[in-house]
mmCIF file with all atom_site columns, C-alpha atoms in Angstrom:
data_model
loop_
_atom_site.group_PDB
_atom_site.id
_atom_site.type_symbol
_atom_site.label_atom_id
_atom_site.label_alt_id
_atom_site.label_comp_id
_atom_site.label_asym_id
_atom_site.label_entity_id
_atom_site.label_seq_id
_atom_site.pdbx_PDB_ins_code
_atom_site.Cartn_x
_atom_site.Cartn_y
_atom_site.Cartn_z
_atom_site.occupancy
_atom_site.B_iso_or_equiv
_atom_site.pdbx_formal_charge
_atom_site.auth_seq_id
_atom_site.auth_comp_id
_atom_site.auth_asym_id
_atom_site.auth_atom_id
_atom_site.pdbx_PDB_model_num
ATOM 1   C CA . GLY A 1 1   ? 13.633  -3.896  -3.894  1.00 82.00 ? 1   GLY A CA 1
ATOM 2   C CA . ASN A 1 2   ? 12.081  -5.253  -7.279  1.00 88.00 ? 2   ASN A CA 1
ATOM 3   C CA . SER A 1 3   ? 8.278   -5.306  -6.520  1.00 93.00 ? 3   SER A CA 1
ATOM 4   C CA . VAL A 1 4   ? 4.852   -5.896  -8.876  1.00 96.00 ? 4   VAL A CA 1
ATOM 5   C CA . THR A 1 5   ? 1.746   -4.756  -8.611  1.00 96.00 ? 5   THR A CA 1
ATOM 6   C CA . GLN A 1 6   ? -1.476  -6.041  -10.052 1.00 95.00 ? 6   GLN A CA 1
ATOM 7   C CA . MET A 1 7   ? -5.148  -4.896  -9.906  1.00 85.00 ? 7   MET A CA 1
ATOM 8   C CA . GLU A 1 8   ? -6.911  -6.718  -7.985  1.00 82.00 ? 8   GLU A CA 1
ATOM 9   C CA . GLY A 1 9   ? -10.204 -8.880  -8.138  1.00 83.00 ? 9   GLY A CA 1
ATOM 10  C CA . PRO A 1 10  ? -12.292 -10.913 -9.272  1.00 93.00 ? 10  PRO A CA 1
ATOM 11  C CA . VAL A 1 11  ? -12.727 -9.627  -12.572 1.00 95.00 ? 11  VAL A CA 1
ATOM 12  C CA . THR A 1 12  ? -16.246 -11.011 -13.559 1.00 97.00 ? 12  THR A CA 1
ATOM 13  C CA . LEU A 1 13  ? -16.633 -10.741 -18.146 1.00 97.00 ? 13  LEU A CA 1
ATOM 14  C CA . SER A 1 14  ? -19.191 -11.775 -19.832 1.00 97.00 ? 14  SER A CA 1
ATOM 15  C CA . GLU A 1 15  ? -18.107 -14.073 -23.208 1.00 97.00 ? 15  GLU A CA 1
ATOM 16  C CA . GLU A 1 16  ? -16.981 -12.216 -25.906 1.00 96.00 ? 16  GLU A CA 1
ATOM 17  C CA . ALA A 1 17  ? -15.579 -8.638  -23.546 1.00 97.00 ? 17  ALA A CA 1
ATOM 18  C CA . PHE A 1 18  ? -12.892 -6.501  -23.684 1.00 97.00 ? 18  PHE A CA 1
ATOM 19  C CA . LEU A 1 19  ? -9.818  -7.648  -20.629 1.00 97.00 ? 19  LEU A CA 1
ATOM 20  C CA . THR A 1 20  ? -7.426  -5.949  -19.326 1.00 97.00 ? 20  THR A CA 1
ATOM 21  C CA . ILE A 1 21  ? -5.274  -6.679  -16.394 1.00 97.00 ? 21  ILE A CA 1
ATOM 22  C CA . ASN A 1 22  ? -3.166  -3.698  -15.493 1.00 97.00 ? 22  ASN A CA 1
ATOM 23  C CA . CYS A 1 23  ? -0.003  -4.481  -13.779 1.00 97.00 ? 23  CYS A CA 1
ATOM 24  C CA . THR A 1 24  ? 2.869   -2.115  -12.315 1.00 97.00 ? 24  THR A CA 1
ATOM 25  C CA . TYR A 1 25  ? 6.629   -2.843  -11.192 1.00 96.00 ? 25  TYR A CA 1
ATOM 26  C CA . THR A 1 26  ? 9.445   -1.513  -9.533  1.00 94.00 ? 26  THR A CA 1
ATOM 27  C CA . ALA A 1 27  ? 12.853  -2.584  -10.521 1.00 90.00 ? 27  ALA A CA 1
ATOM 28  C CA . THR A 1 28  ? 16.177  -1.637  -10.968 1.00 84.00 ? 28  THR A CA 1
ATOM 29  C CA . GLY A 1 29  ? 17.941  -2.791  -14.619 1.00 81.00 ? 29  GLY A CA 1
ATOM 30  C CA . TYR A 1 30  ? 16.736  -4.042  -16.867 1.00 82.00 ? 30  TYR A CA 1
ATOM 31  C CA . PRO A 1 31  ? 14.157  -6.542  -16.019 1.00 89.00 ? 31  PRO A CA 1
ATOM 32  C CA . SER A 1 32  ? 12.075  -9.412  -18.015 1.00 90.00 ? 32  SER A CA 1
ATOM 33  C CA . LEU A 1 33  ? 8.815   -9.331  -17.403 1.00 94.00 ? 33  LEU A CA 1
ATOM 34  C CA . PHE A 1 34  ? 6.031   -12.510 -17.675 1.00 94.00 ? 34  PHE A CA 1
ATOM 35  C CA . TRP A 1 35  ? 2.250   -13.326 -17.405 1.00 97.00 ? 35  TRP A CA 1
ATOM 36  C CA . TYR A 1 36  ? 1.492   -16.913 -16.089 1.00 96.00 ? 36  TYR A CA 1
ATOM 37  C CA . VAL A 1 37  ? -2.031  -18.303 -15.863 1.00 97.00 ? 37  VAL A CA 1
ATOM 38  C CA . GLN A 1 38  ? -3.100  -21.271 -13.579 1.00 95.00 ? 38  GLN A CA 1
ATOM 39  C CA . TYR A 1 39  ? -5.825  -23.344 -13.662 1.00 93.00 ? 39  TYR A CA 1
ATOM 40  C CA . PRO A 1 40  ? -7.685  -24.757 -10.893 1.00 87.00 ? 40  PRO A CA 1
ATOM 41  C CA . GLY A 1 41  ? -5.703  -27.458 -9.415  1.00 83.00 ? 41  GLY A CA 1
ATOM 42  C CA . GLU A 1 42  ? -2.675  -26.848 -11.566 1.00 86.00 ? 42  GLU A CA 1
ATOM 43  C CA . GLY A 1 43  ? 0.664   -25.371 -11.777 1.00 89.00 ? 43  GLY A CA 1
ATOM 44  C CA . LEU A 1 44  ? 1.435   -22.219 -13.684 1.00 93.00 ? 44  LEU A CA 1
ATOM 45  C CA . GLN A 1 45  ? 1.821   -21.607 -16.956 1.00 93.00 ? 45  GLN A CA 1
ATOM 46  C CA . LEU A 1 46  ? 3.861   -19.329 -18.974 1.00 93.00 ? 46  LEU A CA 1
ATOM 47  C CA . LEU A 1 47  ? 1.158   -17.198 -21.155 1.00 96.00 ? 47  LEU A CA 1
ATOM 48  C CA . LEU A 1 48  ? 3.206   -14.760 -22.549 1.00 95.00 ? 48  LEU A CA 1
ATOM 49  C CA . LYS A 1 49  ? 6.359   -12.453 -22.042 1.00 93.00 ? 49  LYS A CA 1
ATOM 50  C CA . ALA A 1 50  ? 8.777   -9.255  -22.762 1.00 93.00 ? 50  ALA A CA 1
ATOM 51  C CA . THR A 1 51  ? 12.446  -9.225  -22.422 1.00 89.00 ? 51  THR A CA 1
ATOM 52  C CA . LYS A 1 52  ? 12.881  -5.431  -23.228 1.00 90.00 ? 52  LYS A CA 1
ATOM 53  C CA . ALA A 1 53  ? 11.356  -2.165  -23.119 1.00 92.00 ? 53  ALA A CA 1
ATOM 54  C CA . ASP A 1 54  ? 8.653   -1.539  -26.040 1.00 94.00 ? 54  ASP A CA 1
ATOM 55  C CA . ASP A 1 55  ? 8.584   -5.142  -26.726 1.00 94.00 ? 55  ASP A CA 1
ATOM 56  C CA . LYS A 1 56  ? 5.302   -6.705  -27.015 1.00 97.00 ? 56  LYS A CA 1
ATOM 57  C CA . GLY A 1 57  ? 4.447   -10.567 -25.892 1.00 96.00 ? 57  GLY A CA 1
ATOM 58  C CA . SER A 1 58  ? 1.581   -11.893 -27.696 1.00 97.00 ? 58  SER A CA 1
ATOM 59  C CA . ASN A 1 59  ? 0.010   -15.391 -27.137 1.00 96.00 ? 59  ASN A CA 1
ATOM 60  C CA . LYS A 1 60  ? -3.527  -17.446 -27.745 1.00 95.00 ? 60  LYS A CA 1
ATOM 61  C CA . GLY A 1 61  ? -5.352  -13.807 -27.980 1.00 97.00 ? 61  GLY A CA 1
ATOM 62  C CA . PHE A 1 62  ? -3.650  -12.166 -25.301 1.00 98.00 ? 62  PHE A CA 1
ATOM 63  C CA . GLU A 1 63  ? -1.142  -9.877  -25.245 1.00 98.00 ? 63  GLU A CA 1
ATOM 64  C CA . ALA A 1 64  ? 0.910   -7.288  -23.157 1.00 98.00 ? 64  ALA A CA 1
ATOM 65  C CA . THR A 1 65  ? 3.550   -4.641  -23.756 1.00 97.00 ? 65  THR A CA 1
ATOM 66  C CA . TYR A 1 66  ? 6.641   -3.655  -21.909 1.00 96.00 ? 66  TYR A CA 1
ATOM 67  C CA . ARG A 1 67  ? 6.838   0.386   -20.565 1.00 96.00 ? 67  ARG A CA 1
ATOM 68  C CA . LYS A 1 68  ? 10.006  2.052   -19.162 1.00 93.00 ? 68  LYS A CA 1
ATOM 69  C CA . GLU A 1 69  ? 8.066   5.176   -18.601 1.00 93.00 ? 69  GLU A CA 1
ATOM 70  C CA . THR A 1 70  ? 4.957   4.099   -17.064 1.00 95.00 ? 70  THR A CA 1
ATOM 71  C CA . THR A 1 71  ? 6.811   0.958   -15.755 1.00 95.00 ? 71  THR A CA 1
ATOM 72  C CA . SER A 1 72  ? 3.742   -0.991  -16.729 1.00 97.00 ? 72  SER A CA 1
ATOM 73  C CA . PHE A 1 73  ? 2.799   -4.827  -18.540 1.00 97.00 ? 73  PHE A CA 1
ATOM 74  C CA . HIS A 1 74  ? -0.807  -4.583  -18.679 1.00 98.00 ? 74  HIS A CA 1
ATOM 75  C CA . LEU A 1 75  ? -2.682  -7.969  -20.216 1.00 98.00 ? 75  LEU A CA 1
ATOM 76  C CA . GLU A 1 76  ? -5.188  -7.502  -22.794 1.00 98.00 ? 76  GLU A CA 1
ATOM 77  C CA . LYS A 1 77  ? -7.643  -9.927  -25.028 1.00 98.00 ? 77  LYS A CA 1
ATOM 78  C CA . GLY A 1 78  ? -10.150 -8.543  -27.863 1.00 96.00 ? 78  GLY A CA 1
ATOM 79  C CA . SER A 1 79  ? -12.373 -11.605 -26.910 1.00 96.00 ? 79  SER A CA 1
ATOM 80  C CA . VAL A 1 80  ? -12.394 -13.502 -23.985 1.00 97.00 ? 80  VAL A CA 1
ATOM 81  C CA . GLN A 1 81  ? -13.852 -17.259 -23.718 1.00 97.00 ? 81  GLN A CA 1
ATOM 82  C CA . VAL A 1 82  ? -14.870 -18.958 -20.910 1.00 96.00 ? 82  VAL A CA 1
ATOM 83  C CA . SER A 1 83  ? -12.184 -21.618 -21.192 1.00 95.00 ? 83  SER A CA 1
ATOM 84  C CA . ASP A 1 84  ? -10.220 -18.091 -19.804 1.00 97.00 ? 84  ASP A CA 1
ATOM 85  C CA . SER A 1 85  ? -11.283 -18.640 -16.368 1.00 96.00 ? 85  SER A CA 1
ATOM 86  C CA . ALA A 1 86  ? -7.848  -18.429 -14.402 1.00 96.00 ? 86  ALA A CA 1
ATOM 87  C CA . VAL A 1 87  ? -6.216  -16.920 -11.906 1.00 96.00 ? 87  VAL A CA 1
ATOM 88  C CA . TYR A 1 88  ? -3.376  -14.296 -13.719 1.00 97.00 ? 88  TYR A CA 1
ATOM 89  C CA . PHE A 1 89  ? -0.013  -13.725 -12.101 1.00 97.00 ? 89  PHE A CA 1
ATOM 90  C CA . CYS A 1 90  ? 2.404   -10.835 -13.026 1.00 97.00 ? 90  CYS A CA 1
ATOM 91  C CA . ALA A 1 91  ? 5.886   -12.013 -12.665 1.00 95.00 ? 91  ALA A CA 1
ATOM 92  C CA . LEU A 1 92  ? 8.670   -9.904  -13.125 1.00 93.00 ? 92  LEU A CA 1
ATOM 93  C CA . GLY A 1 93  ? 12.579  -11.650 -13.961 1.00 89.00 ? 93  GLY A CA 1
ATOM 94  C CA . ALA A 1 94  ? 15.596  -10.754 -11.589 1.00 72.00 ? 94  ALA A CA 1
ATOM 95  C CA . SER A 1 95  ? 18.752  -10.453 -13.625 1.00 63.00 ? 95  SER A CA 1
ATOM 96  C CA . ASN A 1 96  ? 20.737  -13.202 -14.144 1.00 64.00 ? 96  ASN A CA 1
ATOM 97  C CA . THR A 1 97  ? 18.603  -15.016 -11.541 1.00 71.00 ? 97  THR A CA 1
ATOM 98  C CA . GLY A 1 98  ? 15.809  -17.854 -11.981 1.00 75.00 ? 98  GLY A CA 1
ATOM 99  C CA . LYS A 1 99  ? 14.334  -16.245 -9.018  1.00 86.00 ? 99  LYS A CA 1
ATOM 100 C CA . LEU A 1 100 ? 10.423  -14.604 -9.966  1.00 91.00 ? 100 LEU A CA 1
ATOM 101 C CA . ILE A 1 101 ? 8.677   -11.775 -8.280  1.00 92.00 ? 101 ILE A CA 1
ATOM 102 C CA . PHE A 1 102 ? 4.780   -12.121 -8.588  1.00 95.00 ? 102 PHE A CA 1
ATOM 103 C CA . GLY A 1 103 ? 1.957   -10.240 -8.443  1.00 96.00 ? 103 GLY A CA 1
ATOM 104 C CA . GLN A 1 104 ? -0.912  -10.500 -6.014  1.00 95.00 ? 104 GLN A CA 1
ATOM 105 C CA . GLY A 1 105 ? -2.813  -12.633 -9.348  1.00 95.00 ? 105 GLY A CA 1
ATOM 106 C CA . THR A 1 106 ? -6.038  -11.181 -10.636 1.00 96.00 ? 106 THR A CA 1
ATOM 107 C CA . THR A 1 107 ? -8.920  -14.077 -10.772 1.00 96.00 ? 107 THR A CA 1
ATOM 108 C CA . LEU A 1 108 ? -10.572 -13.407 -13.926 1.00 96.00 ? 108 LEU A CA 1
ATOM 109 C CA . GLN A 1 109 ? -14.150 -15.246 -14.154 1.00 96.00 ? 109 GLN A CA 1
ATOM 110 C CA . VAL A 1 110 ? -16.176 -15.499 -17.978 1.00 97.00 ? 110 VAL A CA 1
ATOM 111 C CA . LYS A 1 111 ? -19.457 -16.483 -17.489 1.00 96.00 ? 111 LYS A CA 1
ATOM 112 C CA . PRO A 1 112 ? -21.274 -17.299 -21.120 1.00 95.00 ? 112 PRO A CA 1
ATOM 113 C CA . LYS B 2 1   ? 9.973   -34.485 -22.903 1.00 69.00 ? 1   LYS B CA 1
ATOM 114 C CA . ALA B 2 2   ? 8.240   -34.677 -19.874 1.00 80.00 ? 2   ALA B CA 1
ATOM 115 C CA . GLY B 2 3   ? 7.445   -31.822 -17.895 1.00 92.00 ? 3   GLY B CA 1
ATOM 116 C CA . VAL B 2 4   ? 7.986   -31.058 -14.398 1.00 95.00 ? 4   VAL B CA 1
ATOM 117 C CA . THR B 2 5   ? 7.283   -33.367 -11.563 1.00 96.00 ? 5   THR B CA 1
ATOM 118 C CA . GLN B 2 6   ? 7.293   -33.259 -8.693  1.00 97.00 ? 6   GLN B CA 1
ATOM 119 C CA . THR B 2 7   ? 5.956   -35.734 -5.331  1.00 97.00 ? 7   THR B CA 1
ATOM 120 C CA . PRO B 2 8   ? 4.310   -36.390 -3.713  1.00 97.00 ? 8   PRO B CA 1
ATOM 121 C CA . ARG B 2 9   ? 0.838   -34.281 -4.663  1.00 96.00 ? 9   ARG B CA 1
ATOM 122 C CA . TYR B 2 10  ? -0.502  -34.194 -1.590  1.00 97.00 ? 10  TYR B CA 1
ATOM 123 C CA . LEU B 2 11  ? 1.025   -34.960 2.049   1.00 96.00 ? 11  LEU B CA 1
ATOM 124 C CA . ILE B 2 12  ? -0.615  -33.838 5.306   1.00 98.00 ? 12  ILE B CA 1
ATOM 125 C CA . LYS B 2 13  ? 1.696   -33.266 8.690   1.00 97.00 ? 13  LYS B CA 1
ATOM 126 C CA . THR B 2 14  ? 1.257   -31.979 12.504  1.00 97.00 ? 14  THR B CA 1
ATOM 127 C CA . ARG B 2 15  ? 2.899   -29.552 14.079  1.00 97.00 ? 15  ARG B CA 1
ATOM 128 C CA . GLY B 2 16  ? 6.286   -30.213 14.864  1.00 97.00 ? 16  GLY B CA 1
ATOM 129 C CA . GLN B 2 17  ? 7.006   -32.630 12.462  1.00 98.00 ? 17  GLN B CA 1
ATOM 130 C CA . GLN B 2 18  ? 9.494   -32.234 9.349   1.00 98.00 ? 18  GLN B CA 1
ATOM 131 C CA . VAL B 2 19  ? 9.233   -32.589 5.551   1.00 98.00 ? 19  VAL B CA 1
ATOM 132 C CA . THR B 2 20  ? 10.453  -33.513 2.071   1.00 98.00 ? 20  THR B CA 1
ATOM 133 C CA . LEU B 2 21  ? 9.971   -32.660 -1.151  1.00 98.00 ? 21  LEU B CA 1
ATOM 134 C CA . SER B 2 22  ? 10.940  -33.394 -4.653  1.00 98.00 ? 22  SER B CA 1
ATOM 135 C CA . CYS B 2 23  ? 10.996  -32.041 -7.866  1.00 98.00 ? 23  CYS B CA 1
ATOM 136 C CA . SER B 2 24  ? 12.116  -33.726 -11.051 1.00 98.00 ? 24  SER B CA 1
ATOM 137 C CA . PRO B 2 25  ? 13.117  -31.375 -13.874 1.00 96.00 ? 25  PRO B CA 1
ATOM 138 C CA . ILE B 2 26  ? 12.637  -31.055 -17.488 1.00 94.00 ? 26  ILE B CA 1
ATOM 139 C CA . SER B 2 27  ? 15.070  -33.155 -18.586 1.00 93.00 ? 27  SER B CA 1
ATOM 140 C CA . GLY B 2 28  ? 18.013  -30.901 -19.971 1.00 90.00 ? 28  GLY B CA 1
ATOM 141 C CA . HIS B 2 29  ? 17.397  -28.000 -17.142 1.00 91.00 ? 29  HIS B CA 1
ATOM 142 C CA . ARG B 2 30  ? 20.137  -27.052 -14.552 1.00 91.00 ? 30  ARG B CA 1
ATOM 143 C CA . SER B 2 31  ? 17.986  -24.584 -13.223 1.00 91.00 ? 31  SER B CA 1
ATOM 144 C CA . VAL B 2 32  ? 15.675  -25.369 -9.694  1.00 94.00 ? 32  VAL B CA 1
ATOM 145 C CA . SER B 2 33  ? 13.232  -23.101 -8.187  1.00 95.00 ? 33  SER B CA 1
ATOM 146 C CA . TRP B 2 34  ? 11.134  -23.724 -5.073  1.00 97.00 ? 34  TRP B CA 1
ATOM 147 C CA . TYR B 2 35  ? 7.942   -21.222 -4.563  1.00 97.00 ? 35  TYR B CA 1
ATOM 148 C CA . GLN B 2 36  ? 5.579   -21.339 -1.892  1.00 97.00 ? 36  GLN B CA 1
ATOM 149 C CA . GLN B 2 37  ? 1.942   -19.610 -2.172  1.00 96.00 ? 37  GLN B CA 1
ATOM 150 C CA . THR B 2 38  ? -0.521  -18.982 0.210   1.00 95.00 ? 38  THR B CA 1
ATOM 151 C CA . PRO B 2 39  ? -4.093  -17.454 0.155   1.00 90.00 ? 39  PRO B CA 1
ATOM 152 C CA . GLY B 2 40  ? -2.426  -14.343 2.526   1.00 88.00 ? 40  GLY B CA 1
ATOM 153 C CA . GLN B 2 41  ? 0.991   -14.063 1.437   1.00 91.00 ? 41  GLN B CA 1
ATOM 154 C CA . GLY B 2 42  ? 0.406   -15.111 -2.629  1.00 92.00 ? 42  GLY B CA 1
ATOM 155 C CA . LEU B 2 43  ? 3.559   -16.592 -4.028  1.00 95.00 ? 43  LEU B CA 1
ATOM 156 C CA . GLN B 2 44  ? 6.834   -16.238 -2.300  1.00 96.00 ? 44  GLN B CA 1
ATOM 157 C CA . PHE B 2 45  ? 10.564  -16.978 -3.932  1.00 95.00 ? 45  PHE B CA 1
ATOM 158 C CA . LEU B 2 46  ? 12.269  -19.564 -1.255  1.00 97.00 ? 46  LEU B CA 1
ATOM 159 C CA . PHE B 2 47  ? 15.296  -20.251 -3.533  1.00 94.00 ? 47  PHE B CA 1
ATOM 160 C CA . GLU B 2 48  ? 17.207  -21.617 -6.564  1.00 93.00 ? 48  GLU B CA 1
ATOM 161 C CA . TYR B 2 49  ? 19.496  -23.692 -7.431  1.00 94.00 ? 49  TYR B CA 1
ATOM 162 C CA . PHE B 2 50  ? 21.804  -24.423 -10.109 1.00 91.00 ? 50  PHE B CA 1
ATOM 163 C CA . SER B 2 51  ? 24.282  -26.825 -11.053 1.00 90.00 ? 51  SER B CA 1
ATOM 164 C CA . GLU B 2 52  ? 23.929  -28.901 -7.065  1.00 93.00 ? 52  GLU B CA 1
ATOM 165 C CA . THR B 2 53  ? 24.892  -24.102 -5.802  1.00 93.00 ? 53  THR B CA 1
ATOM 166 C CA . GLN B 2 54  ? 21.581  -22.538 -3.946  1.00 93.00 ? 54  GLN B CA 1
ATOM 167 C CA . ARG B 2 55  ? 22.221  -19.398 -6.051  1.00 88.00 ? 55  ARG B CA 1
ATOM 168 C CA . ASN B 2 56  ? 19.640  -17.257 -4.311  1.00 87.00 ? 56  ASN B CA 1
ATOM 169 C CA . LYS B 2 57  ? 17.524  -17.626 -0.955  1.00 91.00 ? 57  LYS B CA 1
ATOM 170 C CA . GLY B 2 58  ? 14.356  -16.203 -0.352  1.00 92.00 ? 58  GLY B CA 1
ATOM 171 C CA . ASN B 2 59  ? 13.126  -14.907 2.678   1.00 93.00 ? 59  ASN B CA 1
ATOM 172 C CA . PHE B 2 60  ? 12.392  -17.480 4.497   1.00 96.00 ? 60  PHE B CA 1
ATOM 173 C CA . PRO B 2 61  ? 13.697  -18.852 8.107   1.00 96.00 ? 61  PRO B CA 1
ATOM 174 C CA . GLY B 2 62  ? 16.404  -21.438 8.555   1.00 95.00 ? 62  GLY B CA 1
ATOM 175 C CA . ARG B 2 63  ? 13.695  -24.335 8.941   1.00 97.00 ? 63  ARG B CA 1
ATOM 176 C CA . PHE B 2 64  ? 13.368  -24.479 4.894   1.00 98.00 ? 64  PHE B CA 1
ATOM 177 C CA . SER B 2 65  ? 16.171  -26.043 3.285   1.00 97.00 ? 65  SER B CA 1
ATOM 178 C CA . GLY B 2 66  ? 16.545  -27.486 0.196   1.00 97.00 ? 66  GLY B CA 1
ATOM 179 C CA . ARG B 2 67  ? 19.422  -29.211 -2.310  1.00 97.00 ? 67  ARG B CA 1
ATOM 180 C CA . GLN B 2 68  ? 19.489  -30.187 -5.620  1.00 97.00 ? 68  GLN B CA 1
ATOM 181 C CA . PHE B 2 69  ? 21.573  -33.191 -7.006  1.00 97.00 ? 69  PHE B CA 1
ATOM 182 C CA . SER B 2 70  ? 23.799  -33.957 -9.845  1.00 95.00 ? 70  SER B CA 1
ATOM 183 C CA . ASN B 2 71  ? 21.238  -35.032 -11.826 1.00 94.00 ? 71  ASN B CA 1
ATOM 184 C CA . SER B 2 72  ? 19.132  -32.297 -11.748 1.00 95.00 ? 72  SER B CA 1
ATOM 185 C CA . ARG B 2 73  ? 16.570  -33.291 -8.826  1.00 97.00 ? 73  ARG B CA 1
ATOM 186 C CA . SER B 2 74  ? 15.865  -31.039 -6.273  1.00 98.00 ? 74  SER B CA 1
ATOM 187 C CA . GLU B 2 75  ? 14.524  -31.378 -2.237  1.00 98.00 ? 75  GLU B CA 1
ATOM 188 C CA . MET B 2 76  ? 13.465  -29.310 -0.161  1.00 98.00 ? 76  MET B CA 1
ATOM 189 C CA . ASN B 2 77  ? 13.109  -29.731 3.303   1.00 98.00 ? 77  ASN B CA 1
ATOM 190 C CA . VAL B 2 78  ? 10.698  -28.260 5.909   1.00 97.00 ? 78  VAL B CA 1
ATOM 191 C CA . SER B 2 79  ? 12.143  -29.241 9.615   1.00 95.00 ? 79  SER B CA 1
ATOM 192 C CA . THR B 2 80  ? 9.134   -27.835 12.584  1.00 96.00 ? 80  THR B CA 1
ATOM 193 C CA . LEU B 2 81  ? 6.062   -27.542 10.748  1.00 97.00 ? 81  LEU B CA 1
ATOM 194 C CA . GLU B 2 82  ? 4.225   -24.577 11.993  1.00 97.00 ? 82  GLU B CA 1
ATOM 195 C CA . LEU B 2 83  ? 0.590   -24.224 11.007  1.00 97.00 ? 83  LEU B CA 1
ATOM 196 C CA . GLY B 2 84  ? 1.547   -21.411 8.886   1.00 96.00 ? 84  GLY B CA 1
ATOM 197 C CA . ASP B 2 85  ? 3.612   -23.851 6.815   1.00 97.00 ? 85  ASP B CA 1
ATOM 198 C CA . SER B 2 86  ? 0.353   -25.255 5.024   1.00 97.00 ? 86  SER B CA 1
ATOM 199 C CA . ALA B 2 87  ? 0.823   -23.906 1.256   1.00 97.00 ? 87  ALA B CA 1
ATOM 200 C CA . LEU B 2 88  ? 0.919   -24.915 -1.864  1.00 96.00 ? 88  LEU B CA 1
ATOM 201 C CA . TYR B 2 89  ? 4.920   -25.358 -2.902  1.00 97.00 ? 89  TYR B CA 1
ATOM 202 C CA . LEU B 2 90  ? 6.110   -24.801 -6.365  1.00 96.00 ? 90  LEU B CA 1
ATOM 203 C CA . CYS B 2 91  ? 8.546   -26.271 -8.223  1.00 96.00 ? 91  CYS B CA 1
ATOM 204 C CA . ALA B 2 92  ? 10.534  -24.957 -11.698 1.00 95.00 ? 92  ALA B CA 1
ATOM 205 C CA . SER B 2 93  ? 13.265  -25.255 -13.792 1.00 93.00 ? 93  SER B CA 1
ATOM 206 C CA . LYS B 2 94  ? 14.779  -23.992 -16.606 1.00 89.00 ? 94  LYS B CA 1
ATOM 207 C CA . ASP B 2 95  ? 17.646  -23.807 -19.159 1.00 82.00 ? 95  ASP B CA 1
ATOM 208 C CA . GLY B 2 96  ? 20.411  -21.555 -19.081 1.00 68.00 ? 96  GLY B CA 1
ATOM 209 C CA . GLU B 2 97  ? 21.205  -18.754 -16.293 1.00 64.00 ? 97  GLU B CA 1
ATOM 210 C CA . GLN B 2 98  ? 19.430  -16.234 -18.201 1.00 62.00 ? 98  GLN B CA 1
ATOM 211 C CA . ALA B 2 99  ? 16.886  -14.257 -16.670 1.00 55.00 ? 99  ALA B CA 1
ATOM 212 C CA . ASN B 2 100 ? 14.423  -14.168 -19.551 1.00 63.00 ? 100 ASN B CA 1
ATOM 213 C CA . ASN B 2 101 ? 13.964  -18.253 -20.058 1.00 71.00 ? 101 ASN B CA 1
ATOM 214 C CA . GLU B 2 102 ? 10.852  -19.783 -19.159 1.00 81.00 ? 102 GLU B CA 1
ATOM 215 C CA . GLN B 2 103 ? 10.315  -21.158 -16.781 1.00 87.00 ? 103 GLN B CA 1
ATOM 216 C CA . PHE B 2 104 ? 8.586   -24.476 -16.193 1.00 91.00 ? 104 PHE B CA 1
ATOM 217 C CA . PHE B 2 105 ? 5.753   -24.819 -13.194 1.00 94.00 ? 105 PHE B CA 1
ATOM 218 C CA . GLY B 2 106 ? 4.972   -28.306 -11.740 1.00 95.00 ? 106 GLY B CA 1
ATOM 219 C CA . PRO B 2 107 ? 1.963   -28.969 -10.690 1.00 94.00 ? 107 PRO B CA 1
ATOM 220 C CA . GLY B 2 108 ? 3.016   -28.301 -7.311  1.00 95.00 ? 108 GLY B CA 1
ATOM 221 C CA . THR B 2 109 ? 3.029   -30.774 -3.968  1.00 97.00 ? 109 THR B CA 1
ATOM 222 C CA . ARG B 2 110 ? -0.723  -29.196 -1.750  1.00 96.00 ? 110 ARG B CA 1
ATOM 223 C CA . LEU B 2 111 ? 0.923   -29.250 2.276   1.00 98.00 ? 111 LEU B CA 1
ATOM 224 C CA . THR B 2 112 ? -1.995  -29.261 4.883   1.00 98.00 ? 112 THR B CA 1
ATOM 225 C CA . VAL B 2 113 ? 0.052   -28.672 8.776   1.00 97.00 ? 113 VAL B CA 1
ATOM 226 C CA . LEU B 2 114 ? -2.355  -29.628 11.160  1.00 96.00 ? 114 LEU B CA 1
#
C-alpha cells in the first residue's frame, strides 16, 4: 500500500542555517505530494504541494521537488528563522479521494 | 471566509462513555475528512465524507463512526471509549474531488479518556 517515510527528528538548527528534511514515498499511480506544518496547539497548515513528477512546490522560502525516479519529496529552506520552529509533515494524496497519508512528522527547533 | 471550525476544543471522558465531535467545513466545501493524531501512531486517516456519503474509510474499529449533513457539517462518534482513544482529532475540508486540492484543517478537538 501507499506509505510515506520522513527522517526522524528532532532537528535542531541555528538561525540562518540550511534546512533539509527528507521524505520518501511508496505509491501506486500518480499521487500528489504535500508538506504540512503544525505549530504548537494548532491544526495543520499546507506549506506547499506538487501534483506531478518534476513539479517544484514553493512557499515562504521553502521548496520541494517531486522526484519520481527516487520517489522523494525533500523539503529545503536556505535560511531558517526561529519562527520556523514547528512540526513538519510530508503527505501523499491518494488519487480521487480526500485521504492523505502522512509521514511521522519531523520536529524542527531553530535557535537564535 | 471562515476557516474550518471544530467543537468542542477540549473534552474529557471516562472509559466506556461515548463522545460526539463536530466539524464545520469552509463554506462551499463538500468533502470532510477526519484524522486521529497521537504521539505513538502519528496522523491516521479515519474517514472521508463527500455529499453526505462516506467515500473512504481508514483502518479503525467500528466504534468509530461518522456522518455528514446536507450543509456539509460533519460529526464523528466514538462509542465505548478506551484509554487509547485519547488523541487530537482533526477535521479537514476541501473543495472538489481531486486529490491535489488543498485540504484545510481545523484546530482539532483534544480528547482525553480517563
